[in-house]
CSV table of C-alpha atoms in Angstrom, one decimal:
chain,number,residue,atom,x,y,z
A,4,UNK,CA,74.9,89.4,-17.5
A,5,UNK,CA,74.2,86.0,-19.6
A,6,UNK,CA,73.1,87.6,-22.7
A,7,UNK,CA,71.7,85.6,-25.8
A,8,UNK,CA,71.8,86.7,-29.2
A,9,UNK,CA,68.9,85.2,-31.8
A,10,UNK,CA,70.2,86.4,-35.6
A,11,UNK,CA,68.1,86.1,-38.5
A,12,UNK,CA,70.1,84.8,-41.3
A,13,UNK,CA,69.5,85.8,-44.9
A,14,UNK,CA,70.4,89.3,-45.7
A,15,UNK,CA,71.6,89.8,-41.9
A,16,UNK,CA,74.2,87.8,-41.7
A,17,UNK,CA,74.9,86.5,-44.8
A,18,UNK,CA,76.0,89.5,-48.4
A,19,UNK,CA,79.0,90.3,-46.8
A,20,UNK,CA,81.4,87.3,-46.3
A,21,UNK,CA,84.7,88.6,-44.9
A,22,UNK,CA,82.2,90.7,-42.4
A,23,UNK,CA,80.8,87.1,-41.5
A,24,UNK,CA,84.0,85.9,-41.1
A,25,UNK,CA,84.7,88.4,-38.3
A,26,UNK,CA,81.5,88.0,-36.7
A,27,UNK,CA,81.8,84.6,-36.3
A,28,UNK,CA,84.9,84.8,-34.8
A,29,UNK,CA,83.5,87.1,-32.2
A,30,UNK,CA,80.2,85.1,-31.9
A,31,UNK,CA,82.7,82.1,-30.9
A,32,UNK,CA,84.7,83.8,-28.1
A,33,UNK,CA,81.2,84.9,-27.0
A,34,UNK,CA,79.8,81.4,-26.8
A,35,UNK,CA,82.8,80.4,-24.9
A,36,UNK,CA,82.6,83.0,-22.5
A,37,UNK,CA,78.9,81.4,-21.5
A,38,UNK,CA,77.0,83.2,-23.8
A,39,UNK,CA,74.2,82.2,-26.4
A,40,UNK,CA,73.4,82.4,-29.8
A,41,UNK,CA,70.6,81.1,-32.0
A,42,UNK,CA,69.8,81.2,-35.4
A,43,UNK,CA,66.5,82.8,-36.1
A,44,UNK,CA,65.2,81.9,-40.3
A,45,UNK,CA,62.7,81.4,-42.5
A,46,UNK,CA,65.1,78.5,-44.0
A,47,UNK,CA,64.6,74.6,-43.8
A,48,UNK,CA,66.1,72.6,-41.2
A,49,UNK,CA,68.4,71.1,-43.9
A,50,UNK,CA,68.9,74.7,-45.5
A,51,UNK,CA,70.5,76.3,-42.0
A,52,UNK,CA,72.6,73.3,-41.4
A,53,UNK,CA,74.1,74.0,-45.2
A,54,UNK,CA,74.7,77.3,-44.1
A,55,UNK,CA,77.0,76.1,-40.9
A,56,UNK,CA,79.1,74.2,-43.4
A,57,UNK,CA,78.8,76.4,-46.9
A,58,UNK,CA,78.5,80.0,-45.7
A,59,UNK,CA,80.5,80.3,-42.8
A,60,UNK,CA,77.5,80.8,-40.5
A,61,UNK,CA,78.2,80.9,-37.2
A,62,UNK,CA,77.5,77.6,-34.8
A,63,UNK,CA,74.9,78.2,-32.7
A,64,UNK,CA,73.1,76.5,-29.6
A,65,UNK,CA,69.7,76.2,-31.3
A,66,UNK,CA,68.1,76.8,-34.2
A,67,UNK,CA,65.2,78.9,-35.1
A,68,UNK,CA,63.7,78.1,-38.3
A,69,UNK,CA,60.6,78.0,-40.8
A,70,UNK,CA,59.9,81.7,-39.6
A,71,UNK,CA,59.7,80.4,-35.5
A,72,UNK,CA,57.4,77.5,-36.3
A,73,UNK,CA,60.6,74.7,-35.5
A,74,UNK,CA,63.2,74.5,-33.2
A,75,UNK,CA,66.7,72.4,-33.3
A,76,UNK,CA,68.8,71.7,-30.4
A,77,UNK,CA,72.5,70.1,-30.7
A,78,UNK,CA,73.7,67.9,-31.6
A,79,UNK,CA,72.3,69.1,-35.5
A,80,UNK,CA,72.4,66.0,-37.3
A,81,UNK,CA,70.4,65.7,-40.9
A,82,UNK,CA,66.8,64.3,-40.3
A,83,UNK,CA,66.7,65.6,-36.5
A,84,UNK,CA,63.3,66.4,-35.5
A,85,UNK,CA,62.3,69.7,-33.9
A,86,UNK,CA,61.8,70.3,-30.1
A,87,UNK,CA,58.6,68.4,-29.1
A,88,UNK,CA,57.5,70.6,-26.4
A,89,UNK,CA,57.3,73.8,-28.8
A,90,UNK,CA,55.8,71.6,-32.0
A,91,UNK,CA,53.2,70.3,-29.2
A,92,UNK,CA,51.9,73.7,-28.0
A,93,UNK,CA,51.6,74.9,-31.7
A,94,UNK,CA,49.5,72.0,-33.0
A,95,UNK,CA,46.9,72.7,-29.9
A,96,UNK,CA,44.9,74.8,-32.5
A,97,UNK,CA,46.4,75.2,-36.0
A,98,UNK,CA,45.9,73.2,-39.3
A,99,UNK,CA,47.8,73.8,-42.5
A,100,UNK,CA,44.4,73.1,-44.1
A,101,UNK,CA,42.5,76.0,-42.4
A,102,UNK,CA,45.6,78.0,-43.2
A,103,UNK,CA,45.2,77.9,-46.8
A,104,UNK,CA,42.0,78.2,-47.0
A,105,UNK,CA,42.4,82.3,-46.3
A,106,UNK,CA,44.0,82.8,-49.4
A,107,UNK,CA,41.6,82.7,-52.3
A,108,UNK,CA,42.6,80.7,-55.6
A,109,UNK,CA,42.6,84.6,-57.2
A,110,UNK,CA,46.0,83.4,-59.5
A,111,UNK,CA,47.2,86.5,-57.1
A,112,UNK,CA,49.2,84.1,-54.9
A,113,UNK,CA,51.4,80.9,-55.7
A,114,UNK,CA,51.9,78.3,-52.8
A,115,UNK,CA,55.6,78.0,-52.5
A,116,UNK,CA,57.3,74.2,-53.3
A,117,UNK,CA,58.8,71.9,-51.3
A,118,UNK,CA,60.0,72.3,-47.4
A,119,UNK,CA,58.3,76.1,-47.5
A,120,UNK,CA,54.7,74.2,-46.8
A,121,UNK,CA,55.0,72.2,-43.4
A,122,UNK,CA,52.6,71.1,-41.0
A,123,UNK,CA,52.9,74.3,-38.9
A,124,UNK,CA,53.4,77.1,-41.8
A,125,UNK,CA,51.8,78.1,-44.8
A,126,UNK,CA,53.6,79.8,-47.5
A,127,UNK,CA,52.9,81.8,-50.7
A,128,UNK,CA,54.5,84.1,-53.3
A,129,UNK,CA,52.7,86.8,-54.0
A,130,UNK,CA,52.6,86.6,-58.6
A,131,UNK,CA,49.9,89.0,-59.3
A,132,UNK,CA,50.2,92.4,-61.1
A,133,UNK,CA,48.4,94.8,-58.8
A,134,UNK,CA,49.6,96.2,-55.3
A,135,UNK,CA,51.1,93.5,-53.3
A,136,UNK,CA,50.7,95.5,-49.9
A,137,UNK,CA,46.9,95.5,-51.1
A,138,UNK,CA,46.4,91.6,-51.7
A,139,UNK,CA,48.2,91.1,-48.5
A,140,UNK,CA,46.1,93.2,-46.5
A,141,UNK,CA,42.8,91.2,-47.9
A,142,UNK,CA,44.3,88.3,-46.6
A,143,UNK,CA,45.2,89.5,-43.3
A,144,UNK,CA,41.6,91.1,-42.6
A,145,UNK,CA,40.5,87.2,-43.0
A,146,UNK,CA,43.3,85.9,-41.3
A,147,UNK,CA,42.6,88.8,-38.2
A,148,UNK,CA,38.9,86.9,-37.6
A,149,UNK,CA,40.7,83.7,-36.3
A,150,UNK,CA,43.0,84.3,-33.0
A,151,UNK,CA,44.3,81.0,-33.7
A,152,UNK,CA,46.2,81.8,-36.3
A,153,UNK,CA,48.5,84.7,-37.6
A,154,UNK,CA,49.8,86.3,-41.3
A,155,UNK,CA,53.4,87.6,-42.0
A,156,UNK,CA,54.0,89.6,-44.8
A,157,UNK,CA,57.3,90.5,-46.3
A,158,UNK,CA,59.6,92.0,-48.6
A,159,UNK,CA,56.6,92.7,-51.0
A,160,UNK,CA,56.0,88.7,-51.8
A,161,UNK,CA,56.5,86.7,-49.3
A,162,UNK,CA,53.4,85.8,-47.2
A,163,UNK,CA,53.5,82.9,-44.4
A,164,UNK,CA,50.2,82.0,-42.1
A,165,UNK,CA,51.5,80.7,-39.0
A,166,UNK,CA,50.3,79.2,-35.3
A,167,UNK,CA,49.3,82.7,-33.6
A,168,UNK,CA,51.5,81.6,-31.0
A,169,UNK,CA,54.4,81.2,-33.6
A,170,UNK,CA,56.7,83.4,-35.1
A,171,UNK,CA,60.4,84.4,-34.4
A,172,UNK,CA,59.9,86.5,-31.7
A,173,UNK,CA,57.6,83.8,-29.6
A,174,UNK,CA,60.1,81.2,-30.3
A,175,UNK,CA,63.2,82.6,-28.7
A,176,UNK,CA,61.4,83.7,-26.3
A,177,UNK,CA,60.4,80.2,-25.7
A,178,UNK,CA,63.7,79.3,-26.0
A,179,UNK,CA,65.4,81.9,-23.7
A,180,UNK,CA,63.0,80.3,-20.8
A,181,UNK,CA,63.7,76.8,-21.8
A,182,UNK,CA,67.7,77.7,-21.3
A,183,UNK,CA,66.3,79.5,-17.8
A,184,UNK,CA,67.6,83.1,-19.7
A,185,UNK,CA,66.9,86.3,-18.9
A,186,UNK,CA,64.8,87.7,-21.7
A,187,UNK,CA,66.3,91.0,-20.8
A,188,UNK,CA,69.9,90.0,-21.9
A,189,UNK,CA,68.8,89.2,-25.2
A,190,UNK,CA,69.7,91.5,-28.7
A,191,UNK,CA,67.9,90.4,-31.9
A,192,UNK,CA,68.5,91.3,-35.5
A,193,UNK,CA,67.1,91.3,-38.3
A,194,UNK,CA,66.2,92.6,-42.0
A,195,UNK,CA,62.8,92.0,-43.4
A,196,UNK,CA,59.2,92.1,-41.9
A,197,UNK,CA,59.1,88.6,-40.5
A,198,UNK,CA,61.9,89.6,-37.8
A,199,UNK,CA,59.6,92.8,-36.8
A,200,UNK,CA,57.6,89.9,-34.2
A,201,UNK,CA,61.2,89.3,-32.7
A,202,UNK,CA,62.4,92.7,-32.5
A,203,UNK,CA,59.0,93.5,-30.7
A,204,UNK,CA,59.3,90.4,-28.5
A,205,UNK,CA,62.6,91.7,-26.4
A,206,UNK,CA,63.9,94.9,-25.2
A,207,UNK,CA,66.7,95.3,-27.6
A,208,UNK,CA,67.3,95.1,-31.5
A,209,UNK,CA,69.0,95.5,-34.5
A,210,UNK,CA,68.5,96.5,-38.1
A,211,UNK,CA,71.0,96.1,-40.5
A,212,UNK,CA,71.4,99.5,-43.4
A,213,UNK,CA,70.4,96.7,-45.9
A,214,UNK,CA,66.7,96.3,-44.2
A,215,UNK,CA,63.2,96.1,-46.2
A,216,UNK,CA,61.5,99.3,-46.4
A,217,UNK,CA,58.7,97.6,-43.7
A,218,UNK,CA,61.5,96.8,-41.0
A,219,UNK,CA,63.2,100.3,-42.0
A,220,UNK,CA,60.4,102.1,-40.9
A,221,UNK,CA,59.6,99.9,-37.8
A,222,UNK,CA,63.0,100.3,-36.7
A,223,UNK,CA,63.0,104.3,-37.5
A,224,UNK,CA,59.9,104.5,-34.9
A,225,UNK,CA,61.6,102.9,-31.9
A,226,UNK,CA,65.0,104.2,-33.2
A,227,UNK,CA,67.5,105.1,-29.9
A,228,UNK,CA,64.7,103.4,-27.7
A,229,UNK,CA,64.9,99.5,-27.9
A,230,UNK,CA,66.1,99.3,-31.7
A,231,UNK,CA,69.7,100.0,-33.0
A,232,UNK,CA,69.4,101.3,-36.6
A,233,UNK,CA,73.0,100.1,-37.9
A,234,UNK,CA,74.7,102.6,-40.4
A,235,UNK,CA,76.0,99.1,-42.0
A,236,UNK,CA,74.9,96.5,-44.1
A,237,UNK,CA,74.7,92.5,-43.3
A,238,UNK,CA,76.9,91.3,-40.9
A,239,UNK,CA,79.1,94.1,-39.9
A,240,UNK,CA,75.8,95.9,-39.1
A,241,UNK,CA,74.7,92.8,-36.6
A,242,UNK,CA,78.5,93.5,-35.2
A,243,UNK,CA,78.4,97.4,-35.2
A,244,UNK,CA,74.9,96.8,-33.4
A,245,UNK,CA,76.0,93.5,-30.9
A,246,UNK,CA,79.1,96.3,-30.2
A,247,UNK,CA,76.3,99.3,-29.7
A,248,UNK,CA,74.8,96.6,-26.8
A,249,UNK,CA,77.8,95.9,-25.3
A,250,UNK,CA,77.3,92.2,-25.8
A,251,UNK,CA,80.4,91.3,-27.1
A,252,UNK,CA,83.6,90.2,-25.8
């Protein structure tokens, strides 16, 4: 079977760096044996290729990033521009404008700086003093009344409006068919709320020990079904799960 893997990278990968070491290692032999791997973050462009040279990140074939909104095929050179036919079908119908305009100016909610806000994504810390889960649930009620577009929420803060067609899950899967993959011979992981749309997306996941309480409990409900619940943390959890699938060499 040609399996890909798609691996988020923040508190999946990366918090355990010998593990990582090992991983990559194994994720290497993989790759030369024909299979595939992508990286699958909420990170810059310019943030994931510092993690190939800083953090020991494994090289990839593509990269996944700004939570499935852009995607980065070799040769991974600074200022590269994303794969034009997946930015094309996600402009069809989405607006950054429109995007913020479903979260009110409450002081609840603080647009995050810099490369967080693209054309595609919409991004916000939540600041305010009452129940997160609450404010993010206002939002997505306004956010549900447009099928064009689609909310994230995670780890308690961290809330992203997005392309409805976007996310991490609709990417790969995008990108599985544009490699002419099997999207049955492809294992995910993953550790917060914004990898739940790519767990859901294929037939076979993992969630690290280390996983937000809202990717805990989605995992526990499919647990032994299509989702590995690893016993460890970070990357020797993505290996203990990868090894659970029989995907690696």
């Amino acid at each position: 079977m040609r399996w890909t893997i798609g691996s988020d990278i923040d508190g999946t990968l990366t918090g355990d760096a010998v593990a990582l070491q090992r991983l990559a290692g194994r994720i290497a032999a993989f790759r030369a044996a024909g299979g595939k791997f992508a990286l699958v973050t909420g990170r810059s462009y310019g943030e994931a290729l510092c993690g190939l040279v800083d953090e020991g990140l494994p090289m990839a074939d593509a990269i996944i990033t700004q939570v499935g909104t852009e995607i980065y095929l070799p040769p991974f050179v600074p200022d590269q521009s994303p794969l034009a036919a997946w930015s094309t079908q996600l402009q069809q119908a989405f607006t950054h404008q429109r995007a913020v305009d479903f979260v009110e100016p409450d002081g609840q909610w603080v647009l995050q700086s810099g490369k967080a806000n693209t054309a595609l994504k919409a991004s916000w810390w939540y600041v305010g003093r009452g129940d997160p889960d609450a404010a993010a649930q206002r939002v997505a009620a306004r956010v549900a009344e447009h099928p064009d577009y689609r909310m994230i929420w995670s780890s308690g803060r961290d809330l992203d409006i997005l392309p409805a067609t976007a996310g991490k899950g609709c990417a790969l899967r995008f990108l599985v068919e544009y490699w002419q993959r099997d999207a049955d011979a492809c294992v995910v992981a993953g550790d917060t709320g914004n990898d739940i749309n790519m767990i859901e997306a294929f037939s076979r996941g993992i969630v690290v020990a280390n996983a937000q309480a809202e990717l805990l409990r989605f995992g526990r409900e499919r647990n032994g079904d299509t989702v590995f619940m690893a016993s460890h943390p970070y990357a020797a959890g993505v290996e203990q799960g990868l090894d659970y699938w029989s995907v690696l060499p």
